[in-house]
PDB file of C-alpha atoms in Angstrom:
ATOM      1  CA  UNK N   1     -44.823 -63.342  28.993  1.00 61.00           C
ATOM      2  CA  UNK N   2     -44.393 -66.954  27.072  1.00 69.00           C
ATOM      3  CA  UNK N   3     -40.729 -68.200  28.057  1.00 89.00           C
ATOM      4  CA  UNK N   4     -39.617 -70.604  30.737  1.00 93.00           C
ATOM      5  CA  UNK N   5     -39.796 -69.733  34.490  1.00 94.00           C
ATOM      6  CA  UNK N   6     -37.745 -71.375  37.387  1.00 95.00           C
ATOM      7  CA  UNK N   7     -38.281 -71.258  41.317  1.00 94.00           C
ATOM      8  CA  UNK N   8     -37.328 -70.049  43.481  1.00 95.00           C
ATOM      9  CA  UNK N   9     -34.223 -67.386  41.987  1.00 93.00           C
ATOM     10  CA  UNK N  10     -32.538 -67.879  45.348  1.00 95.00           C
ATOM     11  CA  UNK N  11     -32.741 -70.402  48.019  1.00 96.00           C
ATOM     12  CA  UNK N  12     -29.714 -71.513  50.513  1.00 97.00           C
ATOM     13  CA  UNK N  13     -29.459 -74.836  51.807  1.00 96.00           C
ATOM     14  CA  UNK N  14     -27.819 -76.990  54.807  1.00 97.00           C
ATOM     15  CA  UNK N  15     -25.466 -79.722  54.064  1.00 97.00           C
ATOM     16  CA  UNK N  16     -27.898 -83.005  53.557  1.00 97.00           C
ATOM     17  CA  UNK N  17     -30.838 -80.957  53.178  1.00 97.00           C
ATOM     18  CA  UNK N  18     -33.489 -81.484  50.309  1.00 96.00           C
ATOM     19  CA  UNK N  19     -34.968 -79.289  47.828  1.00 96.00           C
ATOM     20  CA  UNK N  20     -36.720 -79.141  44.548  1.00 97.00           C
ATOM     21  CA  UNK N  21     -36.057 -76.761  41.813  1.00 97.00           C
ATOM     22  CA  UNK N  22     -38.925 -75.904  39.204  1.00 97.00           C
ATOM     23  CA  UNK N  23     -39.287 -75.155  35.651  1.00 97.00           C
ATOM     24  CA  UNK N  24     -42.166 -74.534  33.398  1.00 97.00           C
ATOM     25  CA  UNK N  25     -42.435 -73.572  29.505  1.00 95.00           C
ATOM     26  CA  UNK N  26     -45.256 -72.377  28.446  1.00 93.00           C
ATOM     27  CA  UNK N  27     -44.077 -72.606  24.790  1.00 88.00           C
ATOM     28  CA  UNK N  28     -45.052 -76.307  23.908  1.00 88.00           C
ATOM     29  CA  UNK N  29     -41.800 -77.139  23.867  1.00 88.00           C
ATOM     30  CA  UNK N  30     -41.180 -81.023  23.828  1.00 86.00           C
ATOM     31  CA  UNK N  31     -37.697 -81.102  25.068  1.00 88.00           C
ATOM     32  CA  UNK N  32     -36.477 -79.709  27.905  1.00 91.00           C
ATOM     33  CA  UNK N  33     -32.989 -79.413  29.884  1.00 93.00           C
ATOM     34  CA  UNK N  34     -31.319 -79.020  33.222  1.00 96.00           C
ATOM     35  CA  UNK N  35     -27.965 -77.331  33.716  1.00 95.00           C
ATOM     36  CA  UNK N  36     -25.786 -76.315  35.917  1.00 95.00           C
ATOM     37  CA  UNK N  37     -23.041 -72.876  35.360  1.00 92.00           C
ATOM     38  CA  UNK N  38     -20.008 -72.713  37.757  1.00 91.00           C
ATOM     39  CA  UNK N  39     -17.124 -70.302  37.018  1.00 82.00           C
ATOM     40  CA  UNK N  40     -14.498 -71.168  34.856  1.00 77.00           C
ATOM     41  CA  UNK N  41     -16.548 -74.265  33.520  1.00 79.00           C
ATOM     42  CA  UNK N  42     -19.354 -73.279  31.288  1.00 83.00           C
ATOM     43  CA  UNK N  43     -22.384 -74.902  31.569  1.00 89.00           C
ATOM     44  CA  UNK N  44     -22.504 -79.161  32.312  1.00 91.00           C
ATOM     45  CA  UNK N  45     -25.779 -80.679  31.287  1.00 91.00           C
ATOM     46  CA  UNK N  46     -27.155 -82.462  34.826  1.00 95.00           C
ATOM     47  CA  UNK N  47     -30.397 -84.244  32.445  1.00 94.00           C
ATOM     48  CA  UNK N  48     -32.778 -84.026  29.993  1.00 91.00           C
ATOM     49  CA  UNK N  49     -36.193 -84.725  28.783  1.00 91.00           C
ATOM     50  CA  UNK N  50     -36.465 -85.148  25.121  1.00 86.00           C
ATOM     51  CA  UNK N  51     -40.174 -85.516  25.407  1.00 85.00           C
ATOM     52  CA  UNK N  52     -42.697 -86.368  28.314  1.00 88.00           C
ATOM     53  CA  UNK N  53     -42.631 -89.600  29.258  1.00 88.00           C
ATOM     54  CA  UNK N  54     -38.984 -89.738  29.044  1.00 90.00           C
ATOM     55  CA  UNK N  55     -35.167 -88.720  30.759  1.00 93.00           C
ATOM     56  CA  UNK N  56     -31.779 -89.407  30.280  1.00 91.00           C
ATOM     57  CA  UNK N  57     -28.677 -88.344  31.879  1.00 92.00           C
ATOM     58  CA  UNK N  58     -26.661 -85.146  30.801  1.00 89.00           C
ATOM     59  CA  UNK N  59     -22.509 -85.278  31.826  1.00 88.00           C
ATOM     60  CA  UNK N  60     -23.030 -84.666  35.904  1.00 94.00           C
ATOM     61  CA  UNK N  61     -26.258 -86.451  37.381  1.00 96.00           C
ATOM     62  CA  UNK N  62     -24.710 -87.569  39.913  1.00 96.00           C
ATOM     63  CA  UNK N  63     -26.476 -86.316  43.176  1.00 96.00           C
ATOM     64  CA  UNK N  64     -29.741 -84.853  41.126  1.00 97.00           C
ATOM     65  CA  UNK N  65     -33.247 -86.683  40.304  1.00 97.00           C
ATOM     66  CA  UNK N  66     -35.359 -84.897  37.485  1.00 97.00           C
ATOM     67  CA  UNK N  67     -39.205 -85.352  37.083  1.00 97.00           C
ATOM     68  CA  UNK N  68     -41.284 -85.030  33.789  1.00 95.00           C
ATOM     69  CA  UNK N  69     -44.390 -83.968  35.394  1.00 89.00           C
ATOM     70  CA  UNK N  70     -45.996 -82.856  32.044  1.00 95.00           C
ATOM     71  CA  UNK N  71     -45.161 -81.463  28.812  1.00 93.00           C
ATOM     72  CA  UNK N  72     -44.407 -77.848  30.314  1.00 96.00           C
ATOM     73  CA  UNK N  73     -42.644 -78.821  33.978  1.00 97.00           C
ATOM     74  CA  UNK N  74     -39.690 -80.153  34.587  1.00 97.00           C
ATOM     75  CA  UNK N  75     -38.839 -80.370  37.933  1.00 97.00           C
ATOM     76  CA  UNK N  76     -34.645 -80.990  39.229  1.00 98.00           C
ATOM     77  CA  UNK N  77     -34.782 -82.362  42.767  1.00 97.00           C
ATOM     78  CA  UNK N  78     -31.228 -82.697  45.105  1.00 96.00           C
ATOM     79  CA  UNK N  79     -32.137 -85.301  47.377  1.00 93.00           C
ATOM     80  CA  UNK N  80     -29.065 -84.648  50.541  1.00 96.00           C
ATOM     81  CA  UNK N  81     -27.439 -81.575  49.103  1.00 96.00           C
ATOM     82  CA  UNK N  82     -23.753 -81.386  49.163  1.00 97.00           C
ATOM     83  CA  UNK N  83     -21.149 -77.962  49.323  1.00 96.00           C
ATOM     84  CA  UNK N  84     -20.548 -79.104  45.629  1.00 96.00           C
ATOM     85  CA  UNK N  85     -24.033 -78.718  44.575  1.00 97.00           C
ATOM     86  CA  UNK N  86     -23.521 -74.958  45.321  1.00 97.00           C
ATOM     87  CA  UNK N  87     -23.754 -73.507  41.685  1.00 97.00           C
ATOM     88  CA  UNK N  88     -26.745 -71.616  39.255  1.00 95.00           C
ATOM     89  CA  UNK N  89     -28.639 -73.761  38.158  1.00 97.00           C
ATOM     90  CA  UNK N  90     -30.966 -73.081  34.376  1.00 95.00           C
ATOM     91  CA  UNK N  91     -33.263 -74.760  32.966  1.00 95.00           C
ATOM     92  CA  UNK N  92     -34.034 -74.647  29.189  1.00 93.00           C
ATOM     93  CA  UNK N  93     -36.492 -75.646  26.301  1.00 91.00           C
ATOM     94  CA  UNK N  94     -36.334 -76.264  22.686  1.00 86.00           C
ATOM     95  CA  UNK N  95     -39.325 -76.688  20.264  1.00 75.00           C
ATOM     96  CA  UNK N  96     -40.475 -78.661  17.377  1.00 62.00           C
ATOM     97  CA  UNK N  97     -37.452 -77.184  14.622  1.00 57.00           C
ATOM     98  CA  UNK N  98     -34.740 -79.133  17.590  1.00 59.00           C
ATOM     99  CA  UNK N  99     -32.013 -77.305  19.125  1.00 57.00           C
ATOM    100  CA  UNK N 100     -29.608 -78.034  16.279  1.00 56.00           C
ATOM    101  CA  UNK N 101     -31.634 -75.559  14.504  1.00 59.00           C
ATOM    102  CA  UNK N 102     -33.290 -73.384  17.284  1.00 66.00           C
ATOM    103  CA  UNK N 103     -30.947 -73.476  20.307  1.00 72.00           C
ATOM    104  CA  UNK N 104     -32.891 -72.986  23.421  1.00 84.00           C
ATOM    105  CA  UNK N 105     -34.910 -70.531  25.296  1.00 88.00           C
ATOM    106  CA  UNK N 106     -33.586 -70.354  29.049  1.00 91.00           C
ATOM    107  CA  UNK N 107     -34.885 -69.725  32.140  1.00 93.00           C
ATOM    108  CA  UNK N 108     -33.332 -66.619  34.581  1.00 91.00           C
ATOM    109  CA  UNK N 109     -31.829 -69.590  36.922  1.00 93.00           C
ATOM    110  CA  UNK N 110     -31.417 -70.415  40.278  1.00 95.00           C
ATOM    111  CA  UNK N 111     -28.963 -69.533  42.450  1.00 94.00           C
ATOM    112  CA  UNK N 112     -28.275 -72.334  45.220  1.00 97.00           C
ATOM    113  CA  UNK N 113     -25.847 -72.417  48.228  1.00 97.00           C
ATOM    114  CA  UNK N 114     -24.988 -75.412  50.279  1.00 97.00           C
ATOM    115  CA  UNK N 115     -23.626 -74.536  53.428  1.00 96.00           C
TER     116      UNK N 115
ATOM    117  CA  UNK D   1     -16.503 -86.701  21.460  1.00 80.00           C
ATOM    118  CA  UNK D   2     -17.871 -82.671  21.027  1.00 85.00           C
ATOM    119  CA  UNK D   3     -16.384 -79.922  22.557  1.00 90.00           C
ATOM    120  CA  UNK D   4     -15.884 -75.903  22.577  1.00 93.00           C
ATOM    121  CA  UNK D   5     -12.986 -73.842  23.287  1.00 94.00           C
ATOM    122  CA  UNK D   6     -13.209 -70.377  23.534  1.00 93.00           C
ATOM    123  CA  UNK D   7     -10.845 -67.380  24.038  1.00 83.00           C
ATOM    124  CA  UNK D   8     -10.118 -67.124  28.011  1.00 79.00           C
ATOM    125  CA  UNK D   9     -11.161 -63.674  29.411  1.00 81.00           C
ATOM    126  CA  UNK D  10     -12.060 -61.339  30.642  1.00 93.00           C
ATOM    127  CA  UNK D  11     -11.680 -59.018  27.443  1.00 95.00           C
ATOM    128  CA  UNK D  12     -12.230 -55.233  28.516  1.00 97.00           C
ATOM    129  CA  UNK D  13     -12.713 -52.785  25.582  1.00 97.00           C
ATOM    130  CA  UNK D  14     -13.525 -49.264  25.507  1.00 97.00           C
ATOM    131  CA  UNK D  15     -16.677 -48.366  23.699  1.00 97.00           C
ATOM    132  CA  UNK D  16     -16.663 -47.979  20.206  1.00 97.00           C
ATOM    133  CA  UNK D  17     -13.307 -50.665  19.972  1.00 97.00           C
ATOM    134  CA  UNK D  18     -13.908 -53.701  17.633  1.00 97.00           C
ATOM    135  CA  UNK D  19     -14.640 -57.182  19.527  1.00 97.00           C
ATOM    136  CA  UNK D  20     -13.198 -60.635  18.564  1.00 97.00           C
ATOM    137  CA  UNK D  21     -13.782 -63.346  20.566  1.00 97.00           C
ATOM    138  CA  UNK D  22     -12.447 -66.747  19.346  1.00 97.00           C
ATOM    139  CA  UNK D  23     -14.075 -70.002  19.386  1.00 97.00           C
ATOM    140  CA  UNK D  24     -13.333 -72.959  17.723  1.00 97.00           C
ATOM    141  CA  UNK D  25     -14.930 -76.611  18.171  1.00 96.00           C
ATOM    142  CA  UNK D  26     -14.555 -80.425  17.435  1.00 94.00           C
ATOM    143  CA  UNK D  27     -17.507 -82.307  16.498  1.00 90.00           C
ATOM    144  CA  UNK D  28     -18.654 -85.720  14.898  1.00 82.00           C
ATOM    145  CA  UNK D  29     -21.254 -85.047  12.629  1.00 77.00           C
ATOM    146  CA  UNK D  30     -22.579 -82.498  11.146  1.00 79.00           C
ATOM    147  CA  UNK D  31     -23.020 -79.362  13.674  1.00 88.00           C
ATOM    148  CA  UNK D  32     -24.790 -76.121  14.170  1.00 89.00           C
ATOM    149  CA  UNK D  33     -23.317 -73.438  16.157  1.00 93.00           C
ATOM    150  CA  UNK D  34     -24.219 -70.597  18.320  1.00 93.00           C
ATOM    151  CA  UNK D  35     -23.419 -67.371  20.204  1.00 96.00           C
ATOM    152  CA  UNK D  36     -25.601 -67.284  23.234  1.00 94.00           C
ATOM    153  CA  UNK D  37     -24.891 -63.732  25.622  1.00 95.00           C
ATOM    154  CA  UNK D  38     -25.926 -63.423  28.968  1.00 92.00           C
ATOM    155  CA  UNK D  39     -25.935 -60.436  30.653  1.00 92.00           C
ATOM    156  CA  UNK D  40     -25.638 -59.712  34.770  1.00 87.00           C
ATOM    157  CA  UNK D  41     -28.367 -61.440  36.727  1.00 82.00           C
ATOM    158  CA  UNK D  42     -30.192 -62.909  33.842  1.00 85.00           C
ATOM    159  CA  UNK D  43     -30.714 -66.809  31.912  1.00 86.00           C
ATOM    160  CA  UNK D  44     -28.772 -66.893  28.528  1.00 90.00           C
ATOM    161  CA  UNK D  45     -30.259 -65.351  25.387  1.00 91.00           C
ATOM    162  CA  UNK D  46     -29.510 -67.069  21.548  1.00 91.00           C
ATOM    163  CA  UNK D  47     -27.539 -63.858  19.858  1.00 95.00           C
ATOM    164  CA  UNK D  48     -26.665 -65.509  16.602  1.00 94.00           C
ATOM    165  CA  UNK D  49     -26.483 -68.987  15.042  1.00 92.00           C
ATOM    166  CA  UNK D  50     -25.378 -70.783  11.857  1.00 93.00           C
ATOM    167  CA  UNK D  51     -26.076 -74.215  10.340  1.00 88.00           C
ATOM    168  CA  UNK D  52     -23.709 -75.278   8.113  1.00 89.00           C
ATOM    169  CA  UNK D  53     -20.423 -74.622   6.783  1.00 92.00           C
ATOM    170  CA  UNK D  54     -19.657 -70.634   5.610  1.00 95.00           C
ATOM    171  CA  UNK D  55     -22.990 -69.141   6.763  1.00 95.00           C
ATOM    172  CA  UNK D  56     -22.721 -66.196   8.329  1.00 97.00           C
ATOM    173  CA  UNK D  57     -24.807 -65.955  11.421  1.00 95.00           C
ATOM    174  CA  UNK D  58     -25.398 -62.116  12.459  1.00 96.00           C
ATOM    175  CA  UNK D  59     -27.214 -59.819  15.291  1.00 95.00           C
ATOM    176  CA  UNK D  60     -27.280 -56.713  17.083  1.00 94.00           C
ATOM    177  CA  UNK D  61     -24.044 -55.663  15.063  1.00 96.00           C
ATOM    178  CA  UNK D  62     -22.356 -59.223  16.075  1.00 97.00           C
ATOM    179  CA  UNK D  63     -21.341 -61.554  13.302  1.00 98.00           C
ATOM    180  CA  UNK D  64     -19.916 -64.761  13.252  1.00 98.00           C
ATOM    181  CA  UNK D  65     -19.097 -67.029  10.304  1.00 97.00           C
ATOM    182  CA  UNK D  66     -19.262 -70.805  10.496  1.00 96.00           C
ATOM    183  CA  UNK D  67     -15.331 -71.879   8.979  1.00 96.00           C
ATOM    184  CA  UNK D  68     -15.366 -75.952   8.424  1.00 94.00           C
ATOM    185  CA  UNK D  69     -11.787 -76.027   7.154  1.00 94.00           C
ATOM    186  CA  UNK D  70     -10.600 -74.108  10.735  1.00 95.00           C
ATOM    187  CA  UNK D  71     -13.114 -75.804  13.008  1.00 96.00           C
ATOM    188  CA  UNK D  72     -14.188 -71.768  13.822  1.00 97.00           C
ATOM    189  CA  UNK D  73     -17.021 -69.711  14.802  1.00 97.00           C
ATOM    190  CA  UNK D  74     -15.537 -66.113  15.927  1.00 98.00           C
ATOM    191  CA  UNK D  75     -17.802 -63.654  16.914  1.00 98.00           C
ATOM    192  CA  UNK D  76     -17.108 -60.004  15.864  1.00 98.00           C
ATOM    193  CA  UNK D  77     -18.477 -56.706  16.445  1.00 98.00           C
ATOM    194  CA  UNK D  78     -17.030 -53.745  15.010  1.00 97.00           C
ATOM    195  CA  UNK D  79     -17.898 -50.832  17.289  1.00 96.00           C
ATOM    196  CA  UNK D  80     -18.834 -52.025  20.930  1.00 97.00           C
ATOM    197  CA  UNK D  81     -21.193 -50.268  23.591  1.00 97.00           C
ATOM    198  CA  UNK D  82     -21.236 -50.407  27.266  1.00 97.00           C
ATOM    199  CA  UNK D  83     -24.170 -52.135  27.105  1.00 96.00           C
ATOM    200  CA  UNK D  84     -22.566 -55.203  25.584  1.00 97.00           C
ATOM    201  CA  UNK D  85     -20.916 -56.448  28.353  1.00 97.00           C
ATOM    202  CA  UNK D  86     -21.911 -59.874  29.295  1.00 96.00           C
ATOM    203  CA  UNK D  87     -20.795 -63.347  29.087  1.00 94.00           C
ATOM    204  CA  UNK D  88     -20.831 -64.542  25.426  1.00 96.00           C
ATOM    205  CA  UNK D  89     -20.888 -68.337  25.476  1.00 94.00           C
ATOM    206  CA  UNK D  90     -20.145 -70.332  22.062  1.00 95.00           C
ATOM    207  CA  UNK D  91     -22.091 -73.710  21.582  1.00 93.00           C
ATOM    208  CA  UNK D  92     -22.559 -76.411  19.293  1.00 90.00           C
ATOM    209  CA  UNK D  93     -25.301 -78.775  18.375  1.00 86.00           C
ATOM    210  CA  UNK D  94     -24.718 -82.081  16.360  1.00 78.00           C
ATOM    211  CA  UNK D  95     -27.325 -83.952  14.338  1.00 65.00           C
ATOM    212  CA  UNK D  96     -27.329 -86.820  14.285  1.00 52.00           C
ATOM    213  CA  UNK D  97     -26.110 -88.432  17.044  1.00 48.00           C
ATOM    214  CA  UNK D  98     -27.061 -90.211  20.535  1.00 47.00           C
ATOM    215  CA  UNK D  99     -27.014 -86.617  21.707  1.00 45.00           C
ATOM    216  CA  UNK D 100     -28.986 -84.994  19.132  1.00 44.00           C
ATOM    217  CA  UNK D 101     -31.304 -82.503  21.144  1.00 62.00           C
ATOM    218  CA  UNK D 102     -28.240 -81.409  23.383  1.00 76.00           C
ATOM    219  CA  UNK D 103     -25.930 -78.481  23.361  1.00 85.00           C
ATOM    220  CA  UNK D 104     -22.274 -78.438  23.671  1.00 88.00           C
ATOM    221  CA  UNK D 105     -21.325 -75.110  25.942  1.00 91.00           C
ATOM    222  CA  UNK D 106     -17.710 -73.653  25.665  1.00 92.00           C
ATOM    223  CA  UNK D 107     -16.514 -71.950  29.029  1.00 91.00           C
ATOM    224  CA  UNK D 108     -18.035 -68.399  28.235  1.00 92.00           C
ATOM    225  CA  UNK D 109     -15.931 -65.014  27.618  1.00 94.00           C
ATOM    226  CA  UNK D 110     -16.467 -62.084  30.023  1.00 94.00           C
ATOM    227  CA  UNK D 111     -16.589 -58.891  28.401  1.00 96.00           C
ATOM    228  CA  UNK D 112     -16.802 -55.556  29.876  1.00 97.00           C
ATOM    229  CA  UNK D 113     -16.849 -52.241  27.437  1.00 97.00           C
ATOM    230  CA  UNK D 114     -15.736 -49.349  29.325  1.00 97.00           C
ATOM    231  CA  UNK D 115     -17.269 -45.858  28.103  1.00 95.00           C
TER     232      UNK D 115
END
């Protein structure tokens, strides 16, 4: 099914551990988005890629390193992961019309623990 | 800078009730709003969207009607079903800006519809 798929759905981590979350599209998206959903707060945009080749920060990078691989991955890596990092973690896409238009299409998420 | 406020939850209906669920946003620009839903275990899902000022964006028996002079985007459904409970989120999108391909998330709205 075309959409965008993350790995792993579940994964539980020690304090200062690293780990790398992945996302592909198969929709030939261009842009493509990292966030983060904790309870009472919405989602918070951790980066983005408006098109290979390039990424900016979103409001809370702090702690997170993203990699463009290609046009369809986009890859969110926690370098020493910290009890704050615990969260769900989606990534998204958004084609040629632009998400002012389209909105995204999400992946099911991620669902990280730091312990 | 952009933001989204919506109604605090959780909102429990019985099933056929009618649904409101407020949202209203600040913006610079020019922007385009959404519902997105997201239901247990699952990524979010675009339910409706509008792109300027007193379109009506509609879905699934939601509507929601884009209000300039109020700054509002309420989504409405007049008979609800157990299967609508979710998380409804409200977002914005403004073009142009330095944040163009990014959307603005409001804290989401729990809804359960009880049968």
């Amino acid at each position: 099914n075309a959409g965008v798929t993350q790995t792993p759905k579940f994964q539980v981590l020690k304090t200062g551990q690293s780990m790398t979350l992945q996302c592909a599209q198969d929709m030939n998206h261009n842009s493509m988005y990292w966030y983060r959903q904790d309870p009472g707060m919405g989602l918070r945009l951790i980066y983005y890629s408006a098109s290979e080749g390039t990424t900016d920060k979103g409001e809370v990078p702090n702690g997170y390193n993203v990699s463009r691989l290609n046009k369809r991955e986009f890859s969110l890596r926690l370098e020493s992961a910290a009890p704050s990092q615990t969260s769900v973690y989606f990534c998204a896409s958004s084609g040629q019309g632009g998400v002012t238009n389209y909105g995204y299409t999400f992946g099911s998420g991620t669902r990280l623990t730091v312990v | 800078g952009n933001s989204v406020t919506q109604m605090e939850g959780p909102v429990t209906l019985s099933e056929e009730a009618f649904l409101t669920i407020n949202c209203t946003y600040t913006a610079t620009g020019y922007p385009s709003l959404f519902w997105y839903v997201q239901y247990p275990g699952e990524g979010l899902q675009l339910l409706l969207k509008a792109t300027k000022a007193d379109d009506k964006g509609s879905n699934k028996g939601f509507e929601a009607t884009y209000r300039k002079e109020t700054t509002s985007f309420h989504l409405e459904k007049g008979s609800v079903q157990v299967s609508d409970s979710a998380v409804y989120f409200c977002a914005l999108s403004v073009y142009p800006s330095g944040s163009a391909r990014q959307l603005t998330f409001g804290s989401g709205t729990q809804l359960t519809v009880l049968p």
